[in-house]
GROMACS .gro file of C-alpha atoms in nm:
model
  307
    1UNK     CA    1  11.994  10.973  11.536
    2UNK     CA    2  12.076  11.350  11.575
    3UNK     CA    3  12.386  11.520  11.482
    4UNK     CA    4  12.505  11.866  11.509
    5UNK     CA    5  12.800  12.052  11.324
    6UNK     CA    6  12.865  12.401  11.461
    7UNK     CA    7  12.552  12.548  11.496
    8UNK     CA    8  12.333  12.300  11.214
    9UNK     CA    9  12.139  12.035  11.413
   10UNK     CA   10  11.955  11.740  11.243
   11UNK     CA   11  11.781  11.447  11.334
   12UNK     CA   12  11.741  11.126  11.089
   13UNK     CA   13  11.439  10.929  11.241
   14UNK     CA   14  11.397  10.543  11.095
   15UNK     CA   15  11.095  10.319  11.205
   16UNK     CA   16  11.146   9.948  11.225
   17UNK     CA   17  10.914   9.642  11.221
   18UNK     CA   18  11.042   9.303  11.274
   19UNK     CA   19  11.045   9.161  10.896
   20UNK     CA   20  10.806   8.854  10.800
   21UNK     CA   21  10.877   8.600  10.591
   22UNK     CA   22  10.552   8.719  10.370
   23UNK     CA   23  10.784   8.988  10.275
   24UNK     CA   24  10.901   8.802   9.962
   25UNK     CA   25  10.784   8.742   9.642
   26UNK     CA   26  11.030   8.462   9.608
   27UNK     CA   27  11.228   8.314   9.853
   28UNK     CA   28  11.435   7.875   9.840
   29UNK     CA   29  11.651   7.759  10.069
   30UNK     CA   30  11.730   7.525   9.768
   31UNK     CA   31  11.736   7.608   9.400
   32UNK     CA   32  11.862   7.323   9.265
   33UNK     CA   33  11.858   7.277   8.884
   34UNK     CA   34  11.729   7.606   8.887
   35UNK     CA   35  11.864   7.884   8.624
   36UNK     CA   36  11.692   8.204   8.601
   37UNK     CA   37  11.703   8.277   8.203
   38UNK     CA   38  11.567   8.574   7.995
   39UNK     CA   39  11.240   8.625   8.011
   40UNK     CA   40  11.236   8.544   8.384
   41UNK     CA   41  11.092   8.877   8.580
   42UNK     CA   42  11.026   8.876   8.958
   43UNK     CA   43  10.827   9.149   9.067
   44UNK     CA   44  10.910   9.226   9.447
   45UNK     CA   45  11.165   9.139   9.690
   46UNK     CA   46  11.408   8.837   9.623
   47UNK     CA   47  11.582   8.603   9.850
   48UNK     CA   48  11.768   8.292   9.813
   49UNK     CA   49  12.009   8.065  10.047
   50UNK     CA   50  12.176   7.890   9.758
   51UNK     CA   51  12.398   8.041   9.438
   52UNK     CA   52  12.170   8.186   9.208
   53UNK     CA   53  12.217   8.051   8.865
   54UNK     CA   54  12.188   8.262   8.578
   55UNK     CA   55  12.182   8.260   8.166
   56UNK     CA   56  12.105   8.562   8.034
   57UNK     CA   57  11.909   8.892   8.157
   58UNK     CA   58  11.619   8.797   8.398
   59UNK     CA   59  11.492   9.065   8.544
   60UNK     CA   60  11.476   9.122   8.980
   61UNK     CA   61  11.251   9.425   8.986
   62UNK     CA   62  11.278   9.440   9.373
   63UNK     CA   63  11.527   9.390   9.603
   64UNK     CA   64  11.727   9.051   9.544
   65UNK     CA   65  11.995   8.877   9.771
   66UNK     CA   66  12.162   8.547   9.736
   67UNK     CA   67  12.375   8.398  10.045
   68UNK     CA   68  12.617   8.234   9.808
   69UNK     CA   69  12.603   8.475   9.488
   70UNK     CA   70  12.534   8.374   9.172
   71UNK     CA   71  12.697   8.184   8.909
   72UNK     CA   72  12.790   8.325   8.687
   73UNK     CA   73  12.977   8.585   8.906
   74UNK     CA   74  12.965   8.888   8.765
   75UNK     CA   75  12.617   8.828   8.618
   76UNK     CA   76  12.451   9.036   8.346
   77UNK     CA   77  12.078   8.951   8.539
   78UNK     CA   78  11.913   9.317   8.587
   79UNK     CA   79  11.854   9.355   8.959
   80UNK     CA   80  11.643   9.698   8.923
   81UNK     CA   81  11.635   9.684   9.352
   82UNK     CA   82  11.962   9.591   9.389
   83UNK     CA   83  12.156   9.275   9.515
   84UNK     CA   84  12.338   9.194   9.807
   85UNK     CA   85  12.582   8.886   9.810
   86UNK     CA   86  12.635   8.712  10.162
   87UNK     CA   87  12.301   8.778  10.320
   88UNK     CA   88  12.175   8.450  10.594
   89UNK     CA   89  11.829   8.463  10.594
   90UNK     CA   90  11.759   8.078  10.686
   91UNK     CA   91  11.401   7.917  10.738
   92UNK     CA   92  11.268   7.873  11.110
   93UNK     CA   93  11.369   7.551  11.271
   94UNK     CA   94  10.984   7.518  11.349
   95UNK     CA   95  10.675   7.701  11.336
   96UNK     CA   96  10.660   7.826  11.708
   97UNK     CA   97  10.523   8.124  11.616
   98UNK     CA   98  10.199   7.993  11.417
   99UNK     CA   99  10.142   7.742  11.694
  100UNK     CA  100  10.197   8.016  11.984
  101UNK     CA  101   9.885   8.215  11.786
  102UNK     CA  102   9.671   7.919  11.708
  103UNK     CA  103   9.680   7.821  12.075
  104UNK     CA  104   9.638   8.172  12.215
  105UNK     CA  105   9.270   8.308  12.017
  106UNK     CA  106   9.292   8.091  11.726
  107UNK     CA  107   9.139   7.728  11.616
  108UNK     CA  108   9.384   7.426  11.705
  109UNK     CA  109   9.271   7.047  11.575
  110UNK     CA  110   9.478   6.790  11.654
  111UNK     CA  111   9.481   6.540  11.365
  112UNK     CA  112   9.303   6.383  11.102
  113UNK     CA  113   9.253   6.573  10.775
  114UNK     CA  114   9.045   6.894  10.757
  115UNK     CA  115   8.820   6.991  10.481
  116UNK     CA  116   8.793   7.408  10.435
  117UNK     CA  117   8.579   7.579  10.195
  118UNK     CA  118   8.580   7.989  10.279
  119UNK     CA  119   8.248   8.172  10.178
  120UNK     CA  120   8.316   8.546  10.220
  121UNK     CA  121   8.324   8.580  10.627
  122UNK     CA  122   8.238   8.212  10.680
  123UNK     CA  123   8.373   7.888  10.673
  124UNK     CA  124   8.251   7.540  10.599
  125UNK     CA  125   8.407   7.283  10.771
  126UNK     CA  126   8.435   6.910  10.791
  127UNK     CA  127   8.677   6.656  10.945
  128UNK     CA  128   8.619   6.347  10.654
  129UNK     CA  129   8.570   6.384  10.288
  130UNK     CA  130   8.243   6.247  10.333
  131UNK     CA  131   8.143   6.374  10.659
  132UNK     CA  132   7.840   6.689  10.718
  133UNK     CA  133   8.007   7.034  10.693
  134UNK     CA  134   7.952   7.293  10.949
  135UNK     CA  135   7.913   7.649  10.865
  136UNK     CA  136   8.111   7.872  11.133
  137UNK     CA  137   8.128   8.222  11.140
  138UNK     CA  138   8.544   8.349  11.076
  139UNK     CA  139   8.545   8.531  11.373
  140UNK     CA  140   8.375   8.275  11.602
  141UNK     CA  141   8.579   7.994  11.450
  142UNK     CA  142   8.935   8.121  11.503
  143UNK     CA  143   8.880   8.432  11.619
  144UNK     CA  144   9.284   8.592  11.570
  145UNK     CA  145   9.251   8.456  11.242
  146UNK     CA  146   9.495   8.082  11.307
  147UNK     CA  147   9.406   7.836  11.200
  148UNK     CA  148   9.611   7.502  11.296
  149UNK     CA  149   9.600   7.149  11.222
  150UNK     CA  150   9.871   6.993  11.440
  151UNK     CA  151   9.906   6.660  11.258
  152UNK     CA  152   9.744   6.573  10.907
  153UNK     CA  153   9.626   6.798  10.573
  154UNK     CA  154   9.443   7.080  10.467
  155UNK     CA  155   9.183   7.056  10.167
  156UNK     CA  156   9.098   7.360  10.070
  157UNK     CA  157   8.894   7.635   9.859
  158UNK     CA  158   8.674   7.911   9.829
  159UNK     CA  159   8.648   8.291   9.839
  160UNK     CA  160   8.761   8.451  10.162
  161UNK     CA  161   8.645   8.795  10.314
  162UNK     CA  162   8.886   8.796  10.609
  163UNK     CA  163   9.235   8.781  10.748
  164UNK     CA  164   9.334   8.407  10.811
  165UNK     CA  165   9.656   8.167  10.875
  166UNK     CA  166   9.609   7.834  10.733
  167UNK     CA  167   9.910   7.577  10.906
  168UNK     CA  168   9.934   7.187  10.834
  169UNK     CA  169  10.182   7.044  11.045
  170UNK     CA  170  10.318   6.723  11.100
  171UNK     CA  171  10.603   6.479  10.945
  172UNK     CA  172  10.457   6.181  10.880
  173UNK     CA  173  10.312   6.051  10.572
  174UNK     CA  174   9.987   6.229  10.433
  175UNK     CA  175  10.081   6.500  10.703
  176UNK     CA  176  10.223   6.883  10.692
  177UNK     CA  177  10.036   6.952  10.370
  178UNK     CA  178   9.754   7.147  10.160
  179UNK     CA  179   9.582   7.053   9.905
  180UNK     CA  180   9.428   7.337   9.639
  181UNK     CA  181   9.065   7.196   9.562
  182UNK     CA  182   8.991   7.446   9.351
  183UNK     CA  183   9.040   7.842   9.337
  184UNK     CA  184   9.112   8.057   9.633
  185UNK     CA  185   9.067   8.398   9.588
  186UNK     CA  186   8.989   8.730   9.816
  187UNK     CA  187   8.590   8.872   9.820
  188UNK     CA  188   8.792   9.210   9.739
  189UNK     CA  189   9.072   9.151   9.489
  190UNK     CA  190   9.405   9.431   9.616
  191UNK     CA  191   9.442   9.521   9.273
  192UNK     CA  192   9.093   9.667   9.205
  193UNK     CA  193   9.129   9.904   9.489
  194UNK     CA  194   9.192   9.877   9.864
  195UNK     CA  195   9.119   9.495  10.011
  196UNK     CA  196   9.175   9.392  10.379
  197UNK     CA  197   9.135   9.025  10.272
  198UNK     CA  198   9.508   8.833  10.346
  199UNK     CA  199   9.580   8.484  10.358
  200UNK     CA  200   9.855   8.311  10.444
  201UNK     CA  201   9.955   7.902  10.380
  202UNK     CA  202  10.235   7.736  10.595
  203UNK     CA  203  10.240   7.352  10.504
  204UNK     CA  204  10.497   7.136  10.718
  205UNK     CA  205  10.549   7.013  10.396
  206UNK     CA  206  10.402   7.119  10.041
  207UNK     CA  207  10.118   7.286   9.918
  208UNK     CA  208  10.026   7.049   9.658
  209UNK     CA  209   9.779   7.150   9.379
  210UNK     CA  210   9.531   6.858   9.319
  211UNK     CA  211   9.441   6.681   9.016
  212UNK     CA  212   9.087   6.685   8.940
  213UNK     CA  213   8.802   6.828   8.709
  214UNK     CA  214   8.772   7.186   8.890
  215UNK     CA  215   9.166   7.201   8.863
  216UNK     CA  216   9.129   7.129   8.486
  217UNK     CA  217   9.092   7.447   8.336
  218UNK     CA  218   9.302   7.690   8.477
  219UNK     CA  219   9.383   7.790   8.912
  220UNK     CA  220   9.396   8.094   9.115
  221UNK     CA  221   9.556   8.109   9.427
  222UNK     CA  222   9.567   8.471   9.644
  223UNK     CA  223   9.767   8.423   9.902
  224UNK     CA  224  10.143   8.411  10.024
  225UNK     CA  225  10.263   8.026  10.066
  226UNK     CA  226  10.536   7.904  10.290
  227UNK     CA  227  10.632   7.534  10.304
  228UNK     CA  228  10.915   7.485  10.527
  229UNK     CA  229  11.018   7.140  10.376
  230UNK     CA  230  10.878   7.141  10.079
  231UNK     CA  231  10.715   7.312   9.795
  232UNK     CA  232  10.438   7.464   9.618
  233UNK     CA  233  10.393   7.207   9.313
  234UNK     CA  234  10.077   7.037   9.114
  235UNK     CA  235   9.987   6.657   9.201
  236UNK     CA  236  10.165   6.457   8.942
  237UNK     CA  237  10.264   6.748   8.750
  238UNK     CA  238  10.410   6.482   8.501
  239UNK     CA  239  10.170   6.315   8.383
  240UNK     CA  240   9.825   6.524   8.439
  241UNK     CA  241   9.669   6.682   8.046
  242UNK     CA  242   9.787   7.048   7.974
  243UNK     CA  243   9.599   7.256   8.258
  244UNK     CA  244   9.604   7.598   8.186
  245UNK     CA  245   9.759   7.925   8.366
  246UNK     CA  246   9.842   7.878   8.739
  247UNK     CA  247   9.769   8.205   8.843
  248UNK     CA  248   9.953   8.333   9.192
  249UNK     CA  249   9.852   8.642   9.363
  250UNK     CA  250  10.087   8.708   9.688
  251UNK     CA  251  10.425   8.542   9.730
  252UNK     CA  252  10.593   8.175   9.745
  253UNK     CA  253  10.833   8.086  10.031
  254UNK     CA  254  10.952   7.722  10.063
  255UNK     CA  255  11.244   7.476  10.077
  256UNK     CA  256  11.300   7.412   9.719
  257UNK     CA  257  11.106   7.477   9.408
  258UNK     CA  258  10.835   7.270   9.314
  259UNK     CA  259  10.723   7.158   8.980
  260UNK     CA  260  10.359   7.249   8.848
  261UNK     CA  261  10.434   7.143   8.465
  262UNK     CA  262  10.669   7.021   8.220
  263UNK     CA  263  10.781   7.205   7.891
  264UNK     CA  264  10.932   7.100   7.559
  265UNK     CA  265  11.137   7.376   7.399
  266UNK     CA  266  11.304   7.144   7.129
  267UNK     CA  267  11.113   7.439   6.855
  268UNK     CA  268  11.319   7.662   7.042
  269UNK     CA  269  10.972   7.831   7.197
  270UNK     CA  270  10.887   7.664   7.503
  271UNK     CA  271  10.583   7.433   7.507
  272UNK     CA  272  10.361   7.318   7.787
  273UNK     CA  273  10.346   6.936   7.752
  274UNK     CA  274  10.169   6.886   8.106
  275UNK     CA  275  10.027   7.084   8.421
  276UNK     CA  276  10.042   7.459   8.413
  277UNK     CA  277  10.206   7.784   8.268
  278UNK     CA  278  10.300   8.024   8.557
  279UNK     CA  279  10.160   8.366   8.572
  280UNK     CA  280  10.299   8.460   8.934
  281UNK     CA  281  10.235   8.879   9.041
  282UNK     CA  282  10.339   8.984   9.355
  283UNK     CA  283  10.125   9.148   9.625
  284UNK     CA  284  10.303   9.455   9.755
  285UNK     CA  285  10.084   9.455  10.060
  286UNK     CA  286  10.339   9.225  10.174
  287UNK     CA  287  10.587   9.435  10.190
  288UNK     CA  288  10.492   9.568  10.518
  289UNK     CA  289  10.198   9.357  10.597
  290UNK     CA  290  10.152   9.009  10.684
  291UNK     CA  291   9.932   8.718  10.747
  292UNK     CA  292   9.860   8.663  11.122
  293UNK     CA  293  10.139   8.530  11.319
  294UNK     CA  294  10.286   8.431  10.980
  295UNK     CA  295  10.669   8.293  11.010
  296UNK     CA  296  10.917   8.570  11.111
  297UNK     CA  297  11.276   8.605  10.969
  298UNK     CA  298  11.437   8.676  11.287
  299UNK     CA  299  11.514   9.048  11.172
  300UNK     CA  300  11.395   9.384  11.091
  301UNK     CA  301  11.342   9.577  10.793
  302UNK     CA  302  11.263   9.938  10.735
  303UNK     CA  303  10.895  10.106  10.756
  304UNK     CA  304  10.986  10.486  10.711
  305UNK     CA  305  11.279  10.727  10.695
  306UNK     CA  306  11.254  11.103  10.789
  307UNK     CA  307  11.517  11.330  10.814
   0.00000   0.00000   0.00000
């Protein structure tokens, strides 16, 4: 844009990129019996479709919208970034996107489960629980980084030195999901200096944390996780012994909140009676960057600003 009053000319320059739904920290279509009370901090950007319901002063740090407000309206929340009342952000009527980039340079499988266990800038691979693994190089498996399973689940794990889209699709039962086996983490973690490692989890449905020995004693997951119908939760978060810290690097996108624990606060201090405390950090990589062909919102958002 350039404008020019008598003889002063200047020129405001702004660089767009279309906006990815790896953007947010947090982001429901849903957030049912949800209230954001104090003590509640969310460390990047914030989005939700539904009325944001608040007691108290959580804290946004980032920028924070809500399509129907929030309730209480006004709200004495702290939204450090700001908050925007009315913005339509919905989730993607399907997953054309992933698909279009599996298909097109990535790894498709049709159906059936798939078992995935990353080891640096490999994978090991198997199509039964009980079946021989193969060892693939990243780059030879799925070389654009997609990787798609059109109808069933993902089981996975490991360390991961690469850039890689996991997708489970499918509606049926048993299908659209992945399953956390045990800790996934980068080779190079962001936060202890520069990393290209980025990984990105769309389920169909949920990504569900399992219940079992390795996921016992505490879970790391580095990655930002999108479940278009579903949630990110822990396998019967009810009923499974006290667990530990679920600790989230990247960002969690999905349909409604999942459970990963339940709490007794009748002390008046909160208590973890099953599953897992939350220890969720945003990774500000994904403010501008994003898994491959990871979900797009349909608009832009702003790289740079010169004037």
């Amino acid at each position: 844009s350039v404008g020019q009053l008598d003889n002063v000319r200047d020129t405001v320059v702004v660089l767009l990129q279309p906006s990815s739904f790896a953007h947010y920290a947090y982001y429901s279509k849903v957030e049912g019996s949800i209230t954001w009370i104090t003590g509640d901090t969310v460390w990047g950007p914030f989005h939700t479709q539904d009325v944001m319901k608040i007691s108290g002063s959580p804290v946004f740090k980032g920028p924070a919208s809500a399509k129907k407000g929030t309730n209480p309206s006004p709200t004495s929340a702290r939204f450090e970034g700001g908050f925007l009342e009315g913005v339509d952000i919905d989730l993607p009527l399907s997953l054309t996107q992933t698909e279009n980039g599996a298909m097109s340079g990535g790894r498709v499988l049709a159906s059936g489960d798939l078992w995935l266990i990353f080891m640096g800038n490999k994978v090991e691979w198997k199509t039964t629980s009980s079946g021989t693994p193969t060892v693939s190089n990243i780059s030879d498996f799925a070389p654009n980084g997609v990787i798609l399973l059109q109808a069933g689940s993902i089981h996975l794990s490991g360390v991961l030195d690469a850039r890689v889209t996991l997708g489970a699709l499918g509606t049926g039962s048993g299908e659209g999901k992945i399953y956390i086996e045990d800790d996934i983490k980068y080779a190079h973690d962001p936060r202890n200096g520069e990393s290209t490692n980025i990984l990105g989890l769309i389920a169909e449905n949920s990504v569900i944390i399992k219940d079992n020995t390795q996921n016992n004693t505490n879970v790391v997951i580095q990655a930002s996780i999108f479940c278009r119908n579903g949630g990110l939760t822990a396998e019967i978060y009810g009923s499974r012994p006290v667990s530990g810290k679920l600790d989230l690097l990247g960002g969690v996108i999905q349909y409604q909140r999942g459970a990963v624990g339940t709490f007794s606060s009748s002390s008046g201090t909160p208590v973890i009676k099953s599953g897992f405390k939350k220890n969720y950090v945003y990774d500000d990589r994904f403010y501008l960057d994003s898994p491959p062909y990871y979900p797009w919102t349909g608009g832009y958002q702003i790289v740079s600003w010169i004037e």
